[in-house]
Short mmCIF file of C-alpha atoms in Angstrom, two decimals:
data_model
loop_
_atom_site.label_atom_id
_atom_site.label_comp_id
_atom_site.label_asym_id
_atom_site.label_seq_id
_atom_site.Cartn_x
_atom_site.Cartn_y
_atom_site.Cartn_z
CA UNK A 381 0.00 0.00 0.00
CA UNK A 382 2.81 2.36 0.93
CA UNK A 383 4.66 1.49 -2.26
CA UNK A 384 1.57 2.25 -4.33
CA UNK A 385 1.12 5.61 -2.58
CA UNK A 386 4.78 6.45 -3.11
CA UNK A 387 4.49 5.56 -6.80
CA UNK A 388 1.48 7.86 -7.13
CA UNK A 389 3.37 10.71 -5.47
CA UNK A 390 6.35 10.20 -7.77
CA UNK A 391 4.04 10.12 -10.77
CA UNK A 392 2.33 13.35 -9.66
CA UNK A 393 5.69 15.08 -9.14
CA UNK A 394 6.90 13.95 -12.55
CA UNK A 395 3.71 15.27 -14.12
CA UNK A 396 4.13 18.60 -12.34
CA UNK A 397 7.73 18.90 -13.47
CA UNK A 398 6.63 18.07 -17.01
CA UNK A 399 3.98 20.82 -16.94
CA UNK A 400 6.46 23.36 -15.54
CA UNK A 401 9.03 22.45 -18.21
CA UNK A 402 6.37 22.71 -20.92
CA UNK A 403 5.28 26.11 -19.64
CA UNK A 404 8.88 27.29 -19.51
CA UNK A 405 9.42 26.19 -23.11
CA UNK A 406 6.29 27.91 -24.41
CA UNK A 407 6.36 31.16 -22.43
CA UNK A 408 9.96 31.33 -21.21
CA UNK A 409 11.15 32.82 -24.48
CA UNK A 410 9.05 35.97 -24.09
CA UNK A 411 9.96 36.64 -20.44
CA UNK A 412 13.35 38.28 -21.21
CA UNK A 413 11.59 40.97 -23.23
CA UNK A 414 9.37 42.09 -20.37
CA UNK A 415 12.09 44.14 -18.59
CA UNK A 416 13.25 45.55 -21.94
CA UNK A 417 9.68 46.51 -22.85
CA UNK A 418 9.22 48.22 -19.49
CA UNK A 419 12.53 50.08 -19.82
CA UNK A 420 11.57 51.43 -23.24
CA UNK A 421 8.14 52.47 -22.01
CA UNK A 422 9.65 54.17 -18.95
CA UNK A 423 12.47 56.03 -20.72
CA UNK A 424 10.72 56.56 -24.07
CA UNK A 425 14.03 55.64 -25.68
CA UNK A 426 14.53 52.54 -27.84
CA UNK A 427 18.08 53.23 -29.03
CA UNK A 428 19.66 50.65 -26.74
CA UNK A 429 17.54 47.83 -28.17
CA UNK A 430 18.20 46.53 -31.68
CA UNK A 431 14.98 45.97 -33.61
CA UNK A 432 16.96 43.57 -35.77
CA UNK A 433 16.54 41.18 -32.85
CA UNK A 434 12.84 41.24 -33.72
CA UNK A 435 13.64 40.63 -37.40
CA UNK A 436 15.82 37.63 -36.58
CA UNK A 437 13.20 36.06 -34.32
CA UNK A 438 10.34 36.69 -36.74
CA UNK A 439 12.21 35.05 -39.64
CA UNK A 440 13.44 32.15 -37.48
CA UNK A 441 10.03 31.31 -36.04
CA UNK A 442 8.17 31.64 -39.33
CA UNK A 443 10.66 29.25 -40.93
CA UNK A 444 10.38 26.89 -37.95
CA UNK A 445 6.60 26.71 -38.37
CA UNK A 446 7.03 25.94 -42.07
CA UNK A 447 9.64 23.29 -41.21
CA UNK A 448 7.03 21.44 -39.18
CA UNK A 449 5.05 20.74 -42.36
CA UNK A 450 8.00 18.73 -43.63
CA UNK A 451 9.26 17.20 -40.41
CA UNK A 452 7.19 16.83 -37.27
CA UNK A 453 8.41 18.19 -33.96
CA UNK A 454 6.74 18.77 -30.61
CA UNK A 455 3.58 20.88 -30.51
CA UNK A 456 5.11 22.83 -27.60
CA UNK A 457 7.77 24.18 -29.94
CA UNK A 458 5.06 25.18 -32.42
CA UNK A 459 3.24 27.20 -29.75
CA UNK A 460 6.55 28.69 -28.67
CA UNK A 461 7.06 30.01 -32.19
CA UNK A 462 3.53 31.45 -32.44
CA UNK A 463 3.83 33.26 -29.11
CA UNK A 464 7.30 34.57 -29.96
CA UNK A 465 6.05 36.01 -33.26
CA UNK A 466 3.26 37.84 -31.43
CA UNK A 467 5.75 39.15 -28.83
CA UNK A 468 8.14 40.50 -31.46
CA UNK A 469 5.30 42.33 -33.19
CA UNK A 470 4.41 43.95 -29.86
CA UNK A 471 8.05 45.00 -29.36
CA UNK A 472 8.20 46.44 -32.88
CA UNK A 473 5.01 48.37 -32.33
CA UNK A 474 6.43 49.93 -29.16
CA UNK A 475 9.81 50.78 -30.68
CA UNK A 476 8.19 52.35 -33.74
CA UNK A 477 5.81 54.43 -31.62
CA UNK A 478 8.63 55.68 -29.37
CA UNK A 479 10.89 56.50 -32.29
CA UNK A 480 8.19 58.42 -34.13
CA UNK A 481 7.35 60.41 -31.00
CA UNK A 482 10.96 61.52 -30.51
CA UNK A 483 12.29 61.65 -34.09
CA UNK A 484 12.92 65.16 -35.41
CA UNK A 485 13.16 64.09 -39.03
CA UNK A 486 9.73 64.43 -40.61
CA UNK A 487 10.64 62.26 -43.59
CA UNK A 488 8.54 59.12 -43.55
CA UNK A 489 9.86 55.81 -44.86
CA UNK A 490 7.57 53.08 -46.11
CA UNK A 491 7.99 49.39 -46.91
CA UNK A 492 6.32 50.02 -50.26
CA UNK A 493 9.08 52.48 -51.18
CA UNK A 494 11.29 49.39 -51.66
CA UNK A 495 14.33 51.42 -50.64
CA UNK A 496 16.94 48.96 -49.40
CA UNK A 497 18.83 51.74 -47.61
CA UNK A 498 15.94 52.02 -45.15
CA UNK A 499 15.07 48.37 -44.84
CA UNK A 500 13.66 47.64 -41.38
CA UNK A 501 13.83 51.34 -40.52
CA UNK A 502 10.34 52.30 -41.56
CA UNK A 503 8.13 54.91 -39.99
CA UNK A 504 4.99 52.92 -39.23
CA UNK A 505 4.33 49.59 -37.58
CA UNK A 506 2.06 48.73 -40.51
CA UNK A 507 5.11 48.69 -42.80
CA UNK A 508 6.80 46.08 -40.64
CA UNK A 509 3.61 44.04 -40.64
CA UNK A 510 3.40 44.21 -44.44
CA UNK A 511 6.98 42.96 -44.70
CA UNK A 512 6.32 40.05 -42.33
CA UNK A 513 3.18 39.02 -44.24
CA UNK A 514 4.98 39.25 -47.59
CA UNK A 515 7.88 37.13 -46.34
CA UNK A 516 5.51 34.55 -44.87
CA UNK A 517 3.55 34.20 -48.12
CA UNK A 518 6.67 33.82 -50.26
CA UNK A 519 8.30 31.35 -47.85
CA UNK A 520 5.07 29.35 -47.57
CA UNK A 521 4.76 29.12 -51.37
CA UNK A 522 8.36 27.95 -51.80
CA UNK A 523 7.88 25.40 -49.01
CA UNK A 524 4.68 24.11 -50.62
CA UNK A 525 6.43 23.64 -53.97
CA UNK A 526 9.53 21.93 -52.54
CA UNK A 527 7.96 20.06 -49.62
CA UNK A 528 8.69 16.65 -51.16
CA UNK A 529 12.42 17.37 -51.23
CA UNK A 530 14.13 15.96 -48.14
CA UNK A 531 17.17 18.16 -48.78
CA UNK A 532 15.00 21.29 -48.84
CA UNK A 533 13.13 20.34 -45.66
CA UNK A 534 16.33 19.66 -43.72
CA UNK A 535 17.89 22.86 -45.06
CA UNK A 536 14.78 24.78 -44.02
CA UNK A 537 15.04 23.37 -40.50
CA UNK A 538 18.70 24.26 -40.27
CA UNK A 539 18.09 27.76 -41.61
CA UNK A 540 15.31 28.31 -39.04
CA UNK A 541 17.36 27.36 -36.00
CA UNK A 542 20.58 28.90 -37.34
CA UNK A 543 18.78 32.21 -37.85
CA UNK A 544 17.51 32.02 -34.26
CA UNK A 545 21.03 31.18 -33.10
CA UNK A 546 22.12 34.53 -34.56
CA UNK A 547 19.55 36.28 -32.34
CA UNK A 548 22.08 37.99 -30.12
CA UNK A 549 24.37 39.20 -32.91
CA UNK A 550 22.40 42.39 -33.73
CA UNK A 551 22.53 43.35 -30.04
CA UNK A 552 26.21 42.38 -29.92
CA UNK A 553 26.91 44.63 -32.91
CA UNK A 554 24.74 47.44 -31.53
CA UNK A 555 26.73 47.40 -28.27
CA UNK A 556 29.99 47.38 -30.22
CA UNK A 557 28.92 50.36 -32.34
CA UNK A 558 27.82 52.35 -29.29
CA UNK A 559 30.83 51.22 -27.23
CA UNK A 560 28.30 50.83 -24.45
CA UNK A 561 25.48 48.61 -23.22
CA UNK A 562 23.47 51.57 -21.93
CA UNK A 563 19.80 51.22 -22.80
CA UNK A 564 20.03 47.44 -23.04
CA UNK A 565 18.33 45.52 -20.27
CA UNK A 566 20.93 43.34 -18.52
CA UNK A 567 18.05 41.37 -17.03
CA UNK A 568 16.99 40.53 -20.58
CA UNK A 569 20.45 39.16 -21.45
CA UNK A 570 20.67 37.14 -18.23
CA UNK A 571 17.27 35.65 -19.03
CA UNK A 572 18.44 34.95 -22.58
CA UNK A 573 21.42 33.04 -21.19
CA UNK A 574 19.46 30.98 -18.68
CA UNK A 575 16.67 30.34 -21.17
CA UNK A 576 18.98 29.30 -23.99
CA UNK A 577 20.87 26.99 -21.65
CA UNK A 578 17.64 25.39 -20.47
CA UNK A 579 16.37 25.12 -24.04
CA UNK A 580 19.55 23.45 -25.28
CA UNK A 581 19.46 20.89 -22.47
CA UNK A 582 15.76 20.29 -23.20
CA UNK A 583 16.54 19.65 -26.88
CA UNK A 584 19.23 17.14 -25.93
CA UNK A 585 17.01 15.29 -23.44
CA UNK A 586 14.02 15.11 -25.79
CA UNK A 587 16.18 14.05 -28.76
CA UNK A 588 15.04 16.98 -30.87
CA UNK A 589 16.43 17.25 -34.44
CA UNK A 590 20.18 17.86 -34.40
CA UNK A 591 19.71 21.33 -35.90
CA UNK A 592 17.93 22.45 -32.72
CA UNK A 593 20.54 21.63 -30.09
CA UNK A 594 23.65 22.52 -32.14
CA UNK A 595 22.34 26.01 -32.82
CA UNK A 596 21.19 26.23 -29.19
CA UNK A 597 24.83 25.87 -28.16
CA UNK A 598 25.75 28.69 -30.53
CA UNK A 599 23.11 30.90 -28.92
CA UNK A 600 24.60 30.31 -25.48
CA UNK A 601 28.03 31.35 -26.76
CA UNK A 602 26.64 34.62 -28.18
CA UNK A 603 24.81 35.30 -24.89
CA UNK A 604 28.05 35.01 -22.95
CA UNK A 605 29.76 37.32 -25.45
CA UNK A 606 27.12 40.00 -24.72
CA UNK A 607 27.58 39.51 -20.97
CA UNK A 608 31.31 40.03 -21.50
CA UNK A 609 30.48 43.33 -23.22
CA UNK A 610 28.49 44.36 -20.15
CA UNK A 611 31.55 43.67 -17.98
CA UNK A 612 34.06 45.24 -20.39
CA UNK A 613 32.19 48.47 -21.18
CA UNK A 614 31.26 48.82 -17.52
CA UNK A 615 34.88 48.48 -16.39
CA UNK A 616 36.42 50.40 -19.31
CA UNK A 617 33.79 52.97 -20.32
CA UNK A 618 34.20 54.69 -23.68
CA UNK A 619 33.03 58.10 -24.81
CA UNK A 620 29.23 57.99 -25.07
CA UNK A 621 28.04 57.25 -28.58
CA UNK A 622 26.16 59.96 -30.41
CA UNK A 623 22.39 59.52 -30.43
CA UNK A 624 22.39 60.30 -34.12
CA UNK A 625 23.44 56.73 -34.86
CA UNK A 626 21.24 55.25 -37.54
CA UNK A 627 18.33 53.21 -36.30
CA UNK A 628 19.52 50.35 -38.47
CA UNK A 629 22.56 49.91 -36.25
CA UNK A 630 20.84 50.61 -32.97
CA UNK A 631 17.61 50.12 -31.88
CA UNK A 632 16.30 37.15 -27.72
CA UNK A 633 14.27 33.32 -26.95
CA UNK A 634 14.10 30.92 -26.13
#
């Protein structure tokens, strides 16, 4: 009787741990952006956050969803991608609103101008949304046409996770250009690091496709590089960067 009760307790604990892990996988990726979102709202300044982070995550998660049509993976990862896409759109909306409220230049840039010099530096959130929809439709069509090709499907999966693995590089470059990490939420980067570490271990334990965990390791390396920047620029501060830096060079997931 005692053994049966103990087995039930163990089973309940395992189930609870499984639910917590599932919740962490689905919602953990958006948590790092909460402090960054609050910082931007509070300061009304988005220069310390690179909106190219949003671009990377939007492309990566759209491609990951399309990859699932060719090779099945856990539904939890599908929901993770959907929620991350929604979160990045919210971040873009905030950054665009803040920039437009503080920008002195009255010149408006539109996605439909098709000016590569101002790619991802448009004036309205609607322009970003148009770009995302256009990319999704084109990628979906190509995937539909080439879905029977195993080489294409595997390449699509690798491209999705490799793009996500490059998540931290826009922020890394932004910090390097500014010679400072001011305006970037350190809490966000610490959450990136812990989340990417957890995610990589999860991929290994659940025997996810090899593309997932190899690129997860790369993400962890980039996270630590950004943390090193925090230490370096804090210990050896440089002359503050001019706030006239282009938005394309200024501005993660689990």
